mmCIF file of C-alpha atoms in Angstrom:
data_model
loop_
_atom_site.group_PDB
_atom_site.id
_atom_site.type_symbol
_atom_site.label_atom_id
_atom_site.label_comp_id
_atom_site.label_asym_id
_atom_site.label_seq_id
_atom_site.Cartn_x
_atom_site.Cartn_y
_atom_site.Cartn_z
ATOM 1 C CA MET A 1 40.595 -4.869 3.480
ATOM 2 C CA LYS A 2 39.324 -5.075 7.041
ATOM 3 C CA CYS A 3 35.930 -5.544 8.659
ATOM 4 C CA ARG A 4 34.410 -2.206 9.575
ATOM 5 C CA LYS A 5 33.108 -3.575 12.859
ATOM 6 C CA CYS A 6 35.869 -5.775 14.260
ATOM 7 C CA GLY A 7 38.958 -5.126 12.127
ATOM 8 C CA ALA A 8 39.368 -8.788 11.122
ATOM 9 C CA PRO A 9 40.096 -9.584 7.443
ATOM 10 C CA ALA A 10 36.978 -8.810 5.395
ATOM 11 C CA ALA A 11 35.012 -11.408 3.428
ATOM 12 C CA LEU A 12 32.859 -8.970 1.464
ATOM 13 C CA GLU A 13 33.176 -5.354 0.389
ATOM 14 C CA LEU A 14 29.974 -3.333 0.131
ATOM 15 C CA ARG A 15 30.976 -0.413 -2.040
ATOM 16 C CA ARG A 16 27.615 1.327 -1.868
ATOM 17 C CA HIS A 17 27.978 1.485 1.921
ATOM 18 C CA ASN A 18 31.689 2.257 1.687
ATOM 19 C CA ALA A 19 32.228 -0.677 4.030
ATOM 20 C CA ALA A 20 33.539 -4.207 4.296
ATOM 21 C CA PHE A 21 32.630 -6.952 6.749
ATOM 22 C CA CYS A 22 34.015 -10.255 8.010
ATOM 23 C CA ALA A 23 31.652 -13.208 7.612
ATOM 24 C CA PRO A 24 30.000 -13.094 11.087
ATOM 25 C CA ASP A 25 29.533 -9.320 10.998
ATOM 26 C CA PHE A 26 28.190 -9.460 7.449
ATOM 27 C CA LEU A 27 25.580 -12.035 8.481
ATOM 28 C CA GLU A 28 24.498 -9.746 11.326
ATOM 29 C CA PHE A 29 24.409 -6.753 8.971
ATOM 30 C CA PHE A 30 22.210 -8.777 6.619
ATOM 31 C CA ARG A 31 19.763 -9.839 9.339
ATOM 32 C CA ASN A 32 19.558 -6.283 10.617
ATOM 33 C CA GLN A 33 18.649 -5.020 7.150
ATOM 34 C CA VAL A 34 15.816 -7.575 6.965
ATOM 35 C CA ARG A 35 14.645 -6.575 10.448
ATOM 36 C CA GLU A 36 14.713 -2.910 9.467
ATOM 37 C CA ALA A 37 12.651 -3.639 6.331
ATOM 38 C CA ILE A 38 10.073 -5.564 8.343
ATOM 39 C CA ARG A 39 9.912 -2.876 11.055
ATOM 40 C CA ARG A 40 9.743 0.103 8.723
ATOM 41 C CA HIS A 41 6.932 -1.277 6.573
ATOM 42 C CA ARG A 42 5.189 -3.304 9.301
ATOM 43 C CA MET A 43 5.541 -6.319 7.019
ATOM 44 C CA LEU A 44 5.173 -9.189 9.446
ATOM 45 C CA THR A 45 4.460 -10.003 13.063
ATOM 46 C CA LYS A 46 5.553 -13.095 14.920
ATOM 47 C CA ASP A 47 1.940 -13.811 15.890
ATOM 48 C CA GLU A 48 0.647 -14.483 12.391
ATOM 49 C CA PRO A 49 1.759 -17.098 9.871
ATOM 50 C CA VAL A 50 3.623 -16.085 6.704
ATOM 51 C CA LEU A 51 3.814 -17.951 3.401
ATOM 52 C CA VAL A 52 7.351 -17.734 1.980
ATOM 53 C CA ALA A 53 7.445 -18.242 -1.794
ATOM 54 C CA VAL A 54 10.599 -20.238 -2.518
ATOM 55 C CA SER A 55 12.163 -21.019 -5.877
ATOM 56 C CA GLY A 56 15.269 -22.899 -4.752
ATOM 57 C CA GLY A 57 17.403 -19.858 -5.548
ATOM 58 C CA LYS A 58 19.590 -17.810 -3.248
ATOM 59 C CA ASP A 59 17.150 -15.000 -2.513
ATOM 60 C CA SER A 60 14.092 -16.907 -1.417
ATOM 61 C CA LEU A 61 16.046 -19.508 0.576
ATOM 62 C CA ALA A 62 18.089 -16.761 2.270
ATOM 63 C CA LEU A 63 14.825 -15.026 3.165
ATOM 64 C CA TRP A 64 13.307 -18.204 4.566
ATOM 65 C CA ASP A 65 16.493 -18.810 6.574
ATOM 66 C CA VAL A 66 16.430 -15.340 8.177
ATOM 67 C CA LEU A 67 12.724 -15.555 8.989
ATOM 68 C CA LEU A 68 13.146 -18.990 10.565
ATOM 69 C CA GLU A 69 16.154 -17.803 12.592
ATOM 70 C CA ASP A 70 14.146 -14.849 13.848
ATOM 71 C CA GLY A 71 11.238 -17.016 14.953
ATOM 72 C CA TYR A 72 8.570 -16.245 12.372
ATOM 73 C CA ARG A 73 5.826 -18.819 11.743
ATOM 74 C CA THR A 74 6.722 -19.693 8.167
ATOM 75 C CA THR A 75 5.363 -22.122 5.603
ATOM 76 C CA GLY A 76 7.281 -22.499 2.352
ATOM 77 C CA LEU A 77 5.477 -22.542 -0.990
ATOM 78 C CA TYR A 78 7.231 -24.047 -3.988
ATOM 79 C CA LEU A 79 5.536 -23.673 -7.357
ATOM 80 C CA ASP A 80 6.658 -26.388 -9.745
ATOM 81 C CA LEU A 81 6.842 -24.661 -13.119
ATOM 82 C CA GLY A 82 7.588 -27.865 -15.020
ATOM 83 C CA ILE A 83 10.700 -26.389 -16.641
ATOM 84 C CA PHE A 84 12.627 -29.588 -17.311
ATOM 85 C CA ASP A 85 15.664 -30.410 -15.130
ATOM 86 C CA TYR A 86 15.708 -26.890 -13.756
ATOM 87 C CA SER A 87 12.408 -27.441 -11.935
ATOM 88 C CA VAL A 88 13.386 -30.925 -10.762
ATOM 89 C CA GLU A 89 16.584 -29.589 -9.236
ATOM 90 C CA SER A 90 15.128 -26.415 -7.742
ATOM 91 C CA ARG A 91 12.323 -28.389 -6.117
ATOM 92 C CA ALA A 92 14.866 -30.779 -4.599
ATOM 93 C CA LYS A 93 16.789 -27.801 -3.158
ATOM 94 C CA CYS A 94 13.627 -26.458 -1.521
ATOM 95 C CA GLU A 95 12.650 -29.851 -0.132
ATOM 96 C CA ALA A 96 16.137 -30.421 1.264
ATOM 97 C CA PHE A 97 16.171 -26.968 2.877
ATOM 98 C CA ALA A 98 12.728 -27.470 4.434
ATOM 99 C CA ALA A 99 13.691 -30.923 5.740
ATOM 100 C CA SER A 100 16.941 -29.637 7.249
ATOM 101 C CA ARG A 101 15.068 -26.893 9.131
ATOM 102 C CA GLY A 102 12.006 -28.976 9.997
ATOM 103 C CA ALA A 103 9.870 -26.353 8.264
ATOM 104 C CA PRO A 104 6.617 -27.092 6.396
ATOM 105 C CA LEU A 105 6.727 -26.844 2.597
ATOM 106 C CA VAL A 106 3.701 -26.811 0.310
ATOM 107 C CA VAL A 107 4.258 -27.781 -3.335
ATOM 108 C CA ARG A 108 1.872 -26.867 -6.146
ATOM 109 C CA ALA A 109 2.404 -27.637 -9.815
ATOM 110 C CA VAL A 110 1.560 -25.127 -12.526
ATOM 111 C CA ALA A 111 0.719 -28.060 -14.824
ATOM 112 C CA ASP A 112 -2.031 -29.217 -12.420
ATOM 113 C CA GLU A 113 -3.477 -25.740 -12.038
ATOM 114 C CA VAL A 114 -3.224 -24.330 -15.556
ATOM 115 C CA GLY A 115 -3.386 -27.591 -17.495
ATOM 116 C CA ALA A 116 0.168 -27.448 -18.844
ATOM 117 C CA PRO A 117 3.687 -26.632 -17.637
ATOM 118 C CA VAL A 118 5.431 -23.342 -18.435
ATOM 119 C CA PRO A 119 7.181 -24.572 -21.632
ATOM 120 C CA VAL A 120 3.803 -25.554 -23.120
ATOM 121 C CA ILE A 121 2.174 -22.322 -21.952
ATOM 122 C CA LYS A 122 4.940 -20.469 -23.765
ATOM 123 C CA GLU A 123 4.136 -22.276 -27.020
ATOM 124 C CA VAL A 124 0.387 -21.848 -26.665
ATOM 125 C CA THR A 125 0.428 -18.139 -25.831
ATOM 126 C CA ARG A 126 3.309 -17.233 -28.145
ATOM 127 C CA ARG A 127 4.397 -14.771 -25.498
ATOM 128 C CA PRO A 128 7.733 -14.634 -23.696
ATOM 129 C CA PRO A 129 7.868 -17.566 -21.244
ATOM 130 C CA CYS A 130 8.217 -15.239 -18.241
ATOM 131 C CA SER A 131 4.825 -13.769 -19.103
ATOM 132 C CA GLY A 132 2.613 -16.803 -18.458
ATOM 133 C CA CYS A 133 4.999 -17.953 -15.726
ATOM 134 C CA GLY A 134 4.812 -14.690 -13.771
ATOM 135 C CA LEU A 135 1.051 -14.507 -14.156
ATOM 136 C CA SER A 136 0.652 -18.083 -12.912
ATOM 137 C CA LYS A 137 2.999 -17.531 -9.979
ATOM 138 C CA ARG A 138 1.248 -14.388 -8.765
ATOM 139 C CA TYR A 139 -2.139 -16.061 -9.002
ATOM 140 C CA LEU A 140 -1.115 -19.347 -7.407
ATOM 141 C CA MET A 141 0.795 -17.681 -4.567
ATOM 142 C CA ASN A 142 -2.266 -15.690 -3.614
ATOM 143 C CA ARG A 143 -4.616 -18.639 -3.939
ATOM 144 C CA ALA A 144 -2.348 -20.875 -1.863
ATOM 145 C CA ALA A 145 -2.251 -18.232 0.881
ATOM 146 C CA LEU A 146 -6.062 -18.063 0.889
ATOM 147 C CA ASP A 147 -6.417 -21.859 0.899
ATOM 148 C CA LEU A 148 -4.016 -22.149 3.813
ATOM 149 C CA GLY A 149 -5.519 -19.239 5.748
ATOM 150 C CA ILE A 150 -2.217 -17.322 5.683
ATOM 151 C CA PRO A 151 -2.669 -13.539 5.449
ATOM 152 C CA VAL A 152 0.698 -12.571 3.963
ATOM 153 C CA VAL A 153 3.036 -13.804 1.215
ATOM 154 C CA ALA A 154 6.766 -12.984 1.448
ATOM 155 C CA THR A 155 8.905 -13.103 -1.696
ATOM 156 C CA GLY A 156 12.674 -12.928 -2.132
ATOM 157 C CA HIS A 157 12.778 -9.807 -4.296
ATOM 158 C CA ASN A 158 15.995 -7.922 -3.616
ATOM 159 C CA LEU A 159 17.202 -4.379 -4.270
ATOM 160 C CA ASP A 160 18.465 -5.262 -7.755
ATOM 161 C CA ASP A 161 15.100 -6.805 -8.663
ATOM 162 C CA GLU A 162 13.297 -3.714 -7.452
ATOM 163 C CA ALA A 163 15.676 -1.414 -9.334
ATOM 164 C CA ALA A 164 15.225 -3.398 -12.563
ATOM 165 C CA THR A 165 11.431 -3.388 -12.239
ATOM 166 C CA LEU A 166 11.438 0.340 -11.500
ATOM 167 C CA PHE A 167 13.751 0.985 -14.428
ATOM 168 C CA GLY A 168 11.456 -0.953 -16.774
ATOM 169 C CA SER A 169 8.380 0.873 -15.524
ATOM 170 C CA VAL A 170 10.051 4.277 -15.931
ATOM 171 C CA LEU A 171 11.322 3.439 -19.420
ATOM 172 C CA HIS A 172 7.750 2.899 -20.545
ATOM 173 C CA TRP A 173 6.130 5.294 -18.054
ATOM 174 C CA GLN A 174 3.857 2.577 -16.753
ATOM 175 C CA THR A 175 2.249 4.773 -14.150
ATOM 176 C CA ASP A 176 -0.015 1.997 -12.845
ATOM 177 C CA ALA A 177 3.011 -0.157 -12.160
ATOM 178 C CA LEU A 178 4.851 2.743 -10.522
ATOM 179 C CA ALA A 179 1.946 3.299 -8.156
ATOM 180 C CA ARG A 180 2.019 -0.363 -7.153
ATOM 181 C CA GLN A 181 5.758 -0.812 -6.716
ATOM 182 C CA SER A 182 6.377 -1.103 -3.014
ATOM 183 C CA PRO A 183 8.207 -3.321 -0.522
ATOM 184 C CA ALA A 184 4.846 -3.985 1.119
ATOM 185 C CA LEU A 185 1.447 -4.153 -0.535
ATOM 186 C CA ALA A 186 -1.578 -4.069 1.719
ATOM 187 C CA SER A 187 -4.539 -6.318 1.136
ATOM 188 C CA THR A 188 -7.058 -4.253 -0.831
ATOM 189 C CA HIS A 189 -9.646 -7.031 -1.056
ATOM 190 C CA ALA A 190 -10.731 -9.844 1.242
ATOM 191 C CA LYS A 191 -9.328 -12.351 -1.256
ATOM 192 C CA LEU A 192 -5.926 -10.697 -1.721
ATOM 193 C CA ALA A 193 -3.133 -11.648 0.672
ATOM 194 C CA ARG A 194 -0.669 -8.949 1.724
ATOM 195 C CA ARG A 195 2.591 -9.065 -0.219
ATOM 196 C CA VAL A 196 5.946 -8.198 1.307
ATOM 197 C CA LYS A 197 9.570 -8.135 0.123
ATOM 198 C CA PRO A 198 11.796 -8.194 3.226
ATOM 199 C CA LEU A 199 15.017 -8.318 1.133
ATOM 200 C CA TYR A 200 14.364 -5.075 -0.742
ATOM 201 C CA ARG A 201 17.191 -3.298 1.124
ATOM 202 C CA LEU A 202 19.783 -5.932 0.126
ATOM 203 C CA SER A 203 21.539 -6.364 -3.198
ATOM 204 C CA GLU A 204 21.652 -9.566 -5.155
ATOM 205 C CA ARG A 205 25.319 -9.970 -4.332
ATOM 206 C CA GLU A 206 24.543 -9.616 -0.643
ATOM 207 C CA THR A 207 21.826 -12.280 -0.746
ATOM 208 C CA ALA A 208 24.202 -14.578 -2.641
ATOM 209 C CA ALA A 209 26.910 -13.962 -0.044
ATOM 210 C CA TYR A 210 24.474 -14.632 2.803
ATOM 211 C CA ALA A 211 23.335 -17.913 1.210
ATOM 212 C CA PHE A 212 26.940 -18.981 0.607
ATOM 213 C CA LEU A 213 28.157 -18.112 4.095
ATOM 214 C CA ARG A 214 25.151 -19.853 5.672
ATOM 215 C CA LYS A 215 25.981 -22.910 3.531
ATOM 216 C CA ILE A 216 22.522 -22.893 1.963
ATOM 217 C CA ASP A 217 22.479 -25.289 -0.973
ATOM 218 C CA TYR A 218 20.713 -23.194 -3.606
ATOM 219 C CA ILE A 219 20.398 -23.607 -7.363
ATOM 220 C CA VAL A 220 23.094 -21.560 -9.102
ATOM 221 C CA GLU A 221 22.061 -22.599 -12.605
ATOM 222 C CA GLU A 222 19.811 -20.286 -14.508
ATOM 223 C CA CYS A 223 16.255 -20.870 -15.574
ATOM 224 C CA PRO A 224 16.654 -21.880 -19.242
ATOM 225 C CA PHE A 225 14.041 -19.281 -20.194
ATOM 226 C CA ALA A 226 15.602 -16.368 -18.300
ATOM 227 C CA ARG A 227 18.242 -15.690 -20.924
ATOM 228 C CA GLY A 228 17.084 -12.741 -22.932
ATOM 229 C CA ALA A 229 14.439 -11.698 -20.408
ATOM 230 C CA THR A 230 13.843 -7.964 -20.419
ATOM 231 C CA SER A 231 14.539 -7.708 -16.706
ATOM 232 C CA ILE A 232 18.007 -9.158 -17.288
ATOM 233 C CA ALA A 233 18.786 -6.522 -19.906
ATOM 234 C CA HIS A 234 17.734 -3.864 -17.404
ATOM 235 C CA LYS A 235 19.838 -5.447 -14.684
ATOM 236 C CA GLU A 236 22.890 -5.360 -16.941
ATOM 237 C CA VAL A 237 22.484 -1.659 -17.566
ATOM 238 C CA LEU A 238 22.046 -1.009 -13.862
ATOM 239 C CA ALA A 239 25.071 -3.169 -12.989
ATOM 240 C CA ARG A 240 27.233 -0.960 -15.191
ATOM 241 C CA LEU A 241 25.809 2.179 -13.618
ATOM 242 C CA GLU A 242 26.452 0.702 -10.187
ATOM 243 C CA ASP A 243 30.041 -0.097 -11.138
ATOM 244 C CA ALA A 244 30.631 3.470 -12.277
ATOM 245 C CA SER A 245 28.731 4.983 -9.368
ATOM 246 C CA PRO A 246 28.311 2.752 -6.297
ATOM 247 C CA GLY A 247 24.940 3.333 -4.655
ATOM 248 C CA ALA A 248 23.200 4.284 -7.906
ATOM 249 C CA ARG A 249 20.706 1.418 -7.619
ATOM 250 C CA HIS A 250 20.066 2.101 -3.955
ATOM 251 C CA ASN A 251 19.432 5.805 -4.568
ATOM 252 C CA PHE A 252 17.212 5.017 -7.553
ATOM 253 C CA VAL A 253 14.911 2.728 -5.540
ATOM 254 C CA PHE A 254 14.979 4.531 -2.206
ATOM 255 C CA GLY A 255 14.600 7.952 -3.823
ATOM 256 C CA PHE A 256 11.569 6.650 -5.699
ATOM 257 C CA LEU A 257 9.993 5.211 -2.565
ATOM 258 C CA ASP A 258 10.713 8.274 -0.433
ATOM 259 C CA ARG A 259 10.018 11.070 -2.864
ATOM 260 C CA ALA A 260 8.315 9.953 -6.069
ATOM 261 C CA ARG A 261 5.980 7.032 -5.539
ATOM 262 C CA ALA A 262 3.230 9.032 -3.869
ATOM 263 C CA ALA A 263 2.878 11.161 -6.982
ATOM 264 C CA PHE A 264 1.773 8.093 -8.943
ATOM 265 C CA GLU A 265 -0.774 6.856 -6.472
ATOM 266 C CA ARG A 266 -4.153 7.661 -7.847
ATOM 267 C CA ALA A 267 -6.756 9.286 -5.649
ATOM 268 C CA GLU A 268 -9.212 6.544 -6.487
ATOM 269 C CA GLY A 269 -8.122 2.957 -6.756
ATOM 270 C CA VAL A 270 -9.122 0.499 -9.440
ATOM 271 C CA THR A 271 -12.315 -1.443 -8.927
ATOM 272 C CA LEU A 272 -11.630 -5.014 -7.904
ATOM 273 C CA ASN A 273 -14.112 -7.732 -8.812
ATOM 274 C CA GLU A 274 -14.221 -11.452 -8.231
ATOM 275 C CA CYS A 275 -13.607 -13.580 -11.289
ATOM 276 C CA ALA A 276 -16.843 -15.075 -12.596
ATOM 277 C CA ARG A 277 -15.082 -18.425 -12.994
ATOM 278 C CA CYS A 278 -12.697 -18.959 -10.103
ATOM 279 C CA GLY A 279 -13.721 -16.256 -7.640
ATOM 280 C CA GLN A 280 -10.214 -14.788 -7.364
ATOM 281 C CA VAL A 281 -9.649 -11.060 -7.615
ATOM 282 C CA THR A 282 -9.551 -9.359 -11.007
ATOM 283 C CA THR A 283 -10.179 -5.942 -12.495
ATOM 284 C CA GLY A 284 -12.286 -7.511 -15.251
ATOM 285 C CA THR A 285 -15.025 -10.140 -15.374
ATOM 286 C CA VAL A 286 -12.878 -13.235 -15.957
ATOM 287 C CA CYS A 287 -9.339 -13.127 -14.568
ATOM 288 C CA ALA A 288 -6.201 -13.410 -16.684
ATOM 289 C CA PHE A 289 -5.336 -16.767 -15.107
ATOM 290 C CA CYS A 290 -8.650 -18.353 -16.155
ATOM 291 C CA LYS A 291 -8.226 -16.912 -19.653
ATOM 292 C CA LEU A 292 -4.766 -18.439 -19.799
ATOM 293 C CA ALA A 293 -6.058 -21.813 -18.607
ATOM 294 C CA ASP A 294 -8.800 -21.643 -21.277
ATOM 295 C CA GLN A 295 -6.260 -20.904 -23.951
ATOM 296 C CA VAL A 296 -4.193 -23.912 -22.848
ATOM 297 C CA LYS A 297 -7.272 -26.167 -22.837
ATOM 298 C CA ARG A 298 -8.297 -25.045 -26.305
ATOM 299 C CA ALA A 299 -4.843 -25.736 -27.639
ATOM 300 C CA ALA A 300 -4.818 -29.194 -26.050
ATOM 301 C CA ALA A 301 -8.163 -29.996 -27.690
ATOM 302 C CA ARG A 302 -6.854 -29.173 -31.162
ATOM 303 C CA MET B 1 45.714 -20.507 -11.567
ATOM 304 C CA LYS B 2 42.343 -22.087 -12.243
ATOM 305 C CA VAL B 3 39.149 -20.020 -12.402
ATOM 306 C CA VAL B 4 35.794 -21.798 -12.307
ATOM 307 C CA LEU B 5 32.989 -19.997 -14.151
ATOM 308 C CA ARG B 6 29.297 -20.895 -14.041
ATOM 309 C CA ASN B 7 26.272 -21.028 -16.327
ATOM 310 C CA PRO B 8 27.520 -23.065 -18.005
ATOM 311 C CA ARG B 9 30.167 -24.438 -15.678
ATOM 312 C CA ARG B 10 33.635 -24.170 -17.203
ATOM 313 C CA GLU B 11 37.228 -23.569 -16.200
ATOM 314 C CA VAL B 12 39.843 -21.163 -17.493
ATOM 315 C CA GLU B 13 43.534 -20.786 -16.670
ATOM 316 C CA VAL B 14 44.849 -17.313 -15.927
ATOM 317 C CA ALA B 15 48.040 -15.966 -14.404
ATOM 318 C CA GLY B 16 48.073 -15.874 -10.592
ATOM 319 C CA ASN B 17 50.154 -13.957 -8.023
ATOM 320 C CA ARG B 18 48.100 -10.804 -8.391
ATOM 321 C CA ARG B 19 45.009 -9.230 -6.950
ATOM 322 C CA VAL B 20 41.522 -10.622 -7.539
ATOM 323 C CA LYS B 21 40.466 -7.367 -9.172
ATOM 324 C CA ASP B 22 43.177 -7.793 -11.809
ATOM 325 C CA VAL B 23 41.885 -11.274 -12.613
ATOM 326 C CA LEU B 24 38.340 -9.915 -12.908
ATOM 327 C CA ARG B 25 39.509 -7.134 -15.176
ATOM 328 C CA GLU B 26 41.292 -9.591 -17.472
ATOM 329 C CA LEU B 27 38.113 -11.664 -17.722
ATOM 330 C CA ASP B 28 36.008 -8.507 -18.242
ATOM 331 C CA ILE B 29 33.786 -9.230 -15.254
ATOM 332 C CA LEU B 30 32.323 -6.465 -13.100
ATOM 333 C CA PRO B 31 33.319 -7.147 -9.470
ATOM 334 C CA GLU B 32 29.803 -6.446 -8.202
ATOM 335 C CA THR B 33 28.271 -9.160 -10.385
ATOM 336 C CA VAL B 34 30.057 -12.151 -8.834
ATOM 337 C CA LEU B 35 31.001 -13.754 -5.551
ATOM 338 C CA VAL B 36 34.674 -14.685 -5.498
ATOM 339 C CA ILE B 37 34.960 -18.014 -3.705
ATOM 340 C CA ARG B 38 38.127 -19.778 -2.567
ATOM 341 C CA GLY B 39 37.350 -23.022 -0.737
ATOM 342 C CA ASP B 40 34.846 -22.189 2.010
ATOM 343 C CA ASP B 41 35.658 -18.473 2.010
ATOM 344 C CA LEU B 42 34.693 -15.326 0.163
ATOM 345 C CA VAL B 43 37.593 -13.268 -1.144
ATOM 346 C CA THR B 44 37.594 -9.477 -1.553
ATOM 347 C CA ALA B 45 38.863 -7.848 -4.748
ATOM 348 C CA ASP B 46 42.042 -6.481 -3.123
ATOM 349 C CA GLN B 47 43.305 -9.905 -2.017
ATOM 350 C CA LEU B 48 46.171 -11.711 -3.709
ATOM 351 C CA VAL B 49 45.574 -15.034 -5.398
ATOM 352 C CA ARG B 50 48.451 -17.451 -5.927
ATOM 353 C CA ASP B 51 49.322 -19.452 -8.991
ATOM 354 C CA ASP B 52 48.163 -22.671 -7.341
ATOM 355 C CA ASP B 53 44.824 -21.249 -6.146
ATOM 356 C CA VAL B 54 41.448 -22.302 -7.492
ATOM 357 C CA ILE B 55 38.751 -19.653 -7.336
ATOM 358 C CA GLU B 56 35.136 -19.804 -8.376
ATOM 359 C CA LEU B 57 33.441 -16.728 -9.828
ATOM 360 C CA ARG B 58 29.799 -17.323 -9.027
ATOM 361 C CA PRO B 59 27.316 -15.024 -10.780
ATOM 362 C CA VAL B 60 24.750 -13.356 -8.579
ATOM 363 C CA MET B 61 22.337 -12.034 -11.186
ATOM 364 C CA SER B 62 18.977 -13.712 -11.449
ATOM 365 C CA GLY B 63 15.811 -12.707 -13.141
ATOM 366 C CA GLY B 64 13.073 -13.345 -15.539
ATOM 367 C CA SER B 65 10.301 -10.861 -15.267
ATOM 368 C CA GLU B 66 7.424 -10.411 -17.566
ATOM 369 C CA PRO B 67 5.511 -7.977 -19.646
ATOM 370 C CA ARG B 68 2.220 -8.120 -17.825
ATOM 371 C CA LEU B 69 -0.830 -9.789 -19.245
ATOM 372 C CA SER B 70 -3.705 -7.422 -18.769
ATOM 373 C CA GLY B 71 -6.774 -7.966 -16.691
ATOM 374 C CA THR B 72 -5.506 -9.278 -13.393
ATOM 375 C CA GLY B 73 -5.857 -7.450 -10.123
ATOM 376 C CA HIS B 74 -2.570 -8.798 -8.825
ATOM 377 C CA PRO B 75 0.398 -6.491 -8.665
ATOM 378 C CA ARG B 76 3.146 -7.267 -11.094
ATOM 379 C CA GLY B 77 6.805 -7.915 -10.720
ATOM 380 C CA GLU B 78 7.778 -11.509 -9.936
ATOM 381 C CA ALA B 79 11.354 -12.484 -10.515
ATOM 382 C CA ALA B 80 11.837 -15.741 -8.775
ATOM 383 C CA SER B 81 13.566 -17.650 -11.502
ATOM 384 C CA ARG B 82 17.268 -18.072 -12.033
ATOM 385 C CA SER B 83 19.313 -16.582 -14.771
ATOM 386 C CA PRO B 84 22.852 -16.212 -15.901
ATOM 387 C CA LEU B 85 25.445 -13.696 -15.054
ATOM 388 C CA GLN B 86 25.613 -11.473 -18.063
ATOM 389 C CA THR B 87 29.082 -10.119 -18.278
ATOM 390 C CA ALA B 88 31.542 -9.833 -21.085
ATOM 391 C CA PRO B 89 30.431 -10.352 -24.676
ATOM 392 C CA HIS B 90 27.341 -12.458 -24.424
ATOM 393 C CA ALA B 91 25.008 -14.175 -26.792
ATOM 394 C CA SER B 92 22.025 -12.089 -27.602
ATOM 395 C CA GLY B 93 19.602 -12.926 -30.363
ATOM 396 C CA THR B 94 16.676 -11.699 -28.326
ATOM 397 C CA GLY B 95 16.272 -8.270 -29.812
ATOM 398 C CA HIS B 96 17.164 -6.518 -26.571
ATOM 399 C CA PRO B 97 19.696 -3.748 -26.865
ATOM 400 C CA ARG B 98 23.001 -4.889 -25.384
ATOM 401 C CA PRO B 99 25.847 -2.614 -24.435
ATOM 402 C CA ASP B 100 28.658 -3.151 -26.888
ATOM 403 C CA ALA B 101 32.324 -3.370 -26.046
ATOM 404 C CA ALA B 102 33.060 0.241 -26.934
ATOM 405 C CA TRP B 103 30.424 1.481 -24.536
ATOM 406 C CA ARG B 104 31.662 -0.865 -21.836
ATOM 407 C CA HIS B 105 35.157 0.516 -22.080
ATOM 408 C CA SER B 106 33.974 4.088 -22.195
ATOM 409 C CA LEU B 107 32.532 3.599 -18.708
ATOM 410 C CA ARG B 108 35.900 2.712 -17.252
#
């Protein structure tokens, strides 16, 4: 197999593009896809700072790497979930990456903010661990951006993540979620940072290949709670579809964005309030994060 | 030849002197779900691997999303945590429907 651009032996085949690339040409392909995502959705400018949410995994560190290479004003945000050795190791990966690039990294611990780490939250709420974890991450990312005066948060969500989320939303016809699924979410309230996903055009395998070829030391081990997560089950189904029909995932996500998403956008948006307790944005009176923190506190008092 | 698998890390011996895609097929791994690594290089599925080669099959799937707790104005859909490659027969026990072997083969 030969590189489509230069004819040298290929390092990676991209079946959905009916192409293969050598390592240098793949890296350029990858960067161009990120640039195209940013351009098409006006995600970022080089004049304003961007908060890059990093987990220590391949996607978020690959994203940070591309943004740094392209001259964006980035600050990393690592949220310490308190998930045993997994969190210790993933934090070390983020700190080592930031140090090697001379880039600022902010670390916040879920245990400090909620009152307990993710494993305890899981026990207290009796919900799947990803539930309280995802809620906490979304809240803390936004609050960190506000605290730091950074208008936009970039996450490492890739094409496979987007396809799995879309698949889950369609399975249950969660029309609210379908209306919100987008590579770029505008700020709809003074206290909501913009949210962008510059890797949405790239598959998980492509982000892994980029991280490997750039010699980024990322955490390969899984989160101990991810096994059995619904999103993983959806990803497995989609991986088999992709194997049988290369490009299936791409067409699913891009077809939705181009032709279907608008149909789910409601004429009138939801009313956004400020939480009576913490002042962050919520659709109710007290936000879900404060309710979660209360639940944790009550359990600790027992 | 030696094949290094991850999550958890383990090694298996398989016959070499054939194409990567034949090795993947024997191990029941979908080519699109792994990076095939030999030393500092990535290897495409059509390349030959020798009996004395060592290759790592590194899973690329990550995840961990969440059923949303109600009442927050933040959009949903985080998936920043790591997770295993789910390939050939895997442990379940979570209540999620898993494709069984018959279905897997019917797709080939």
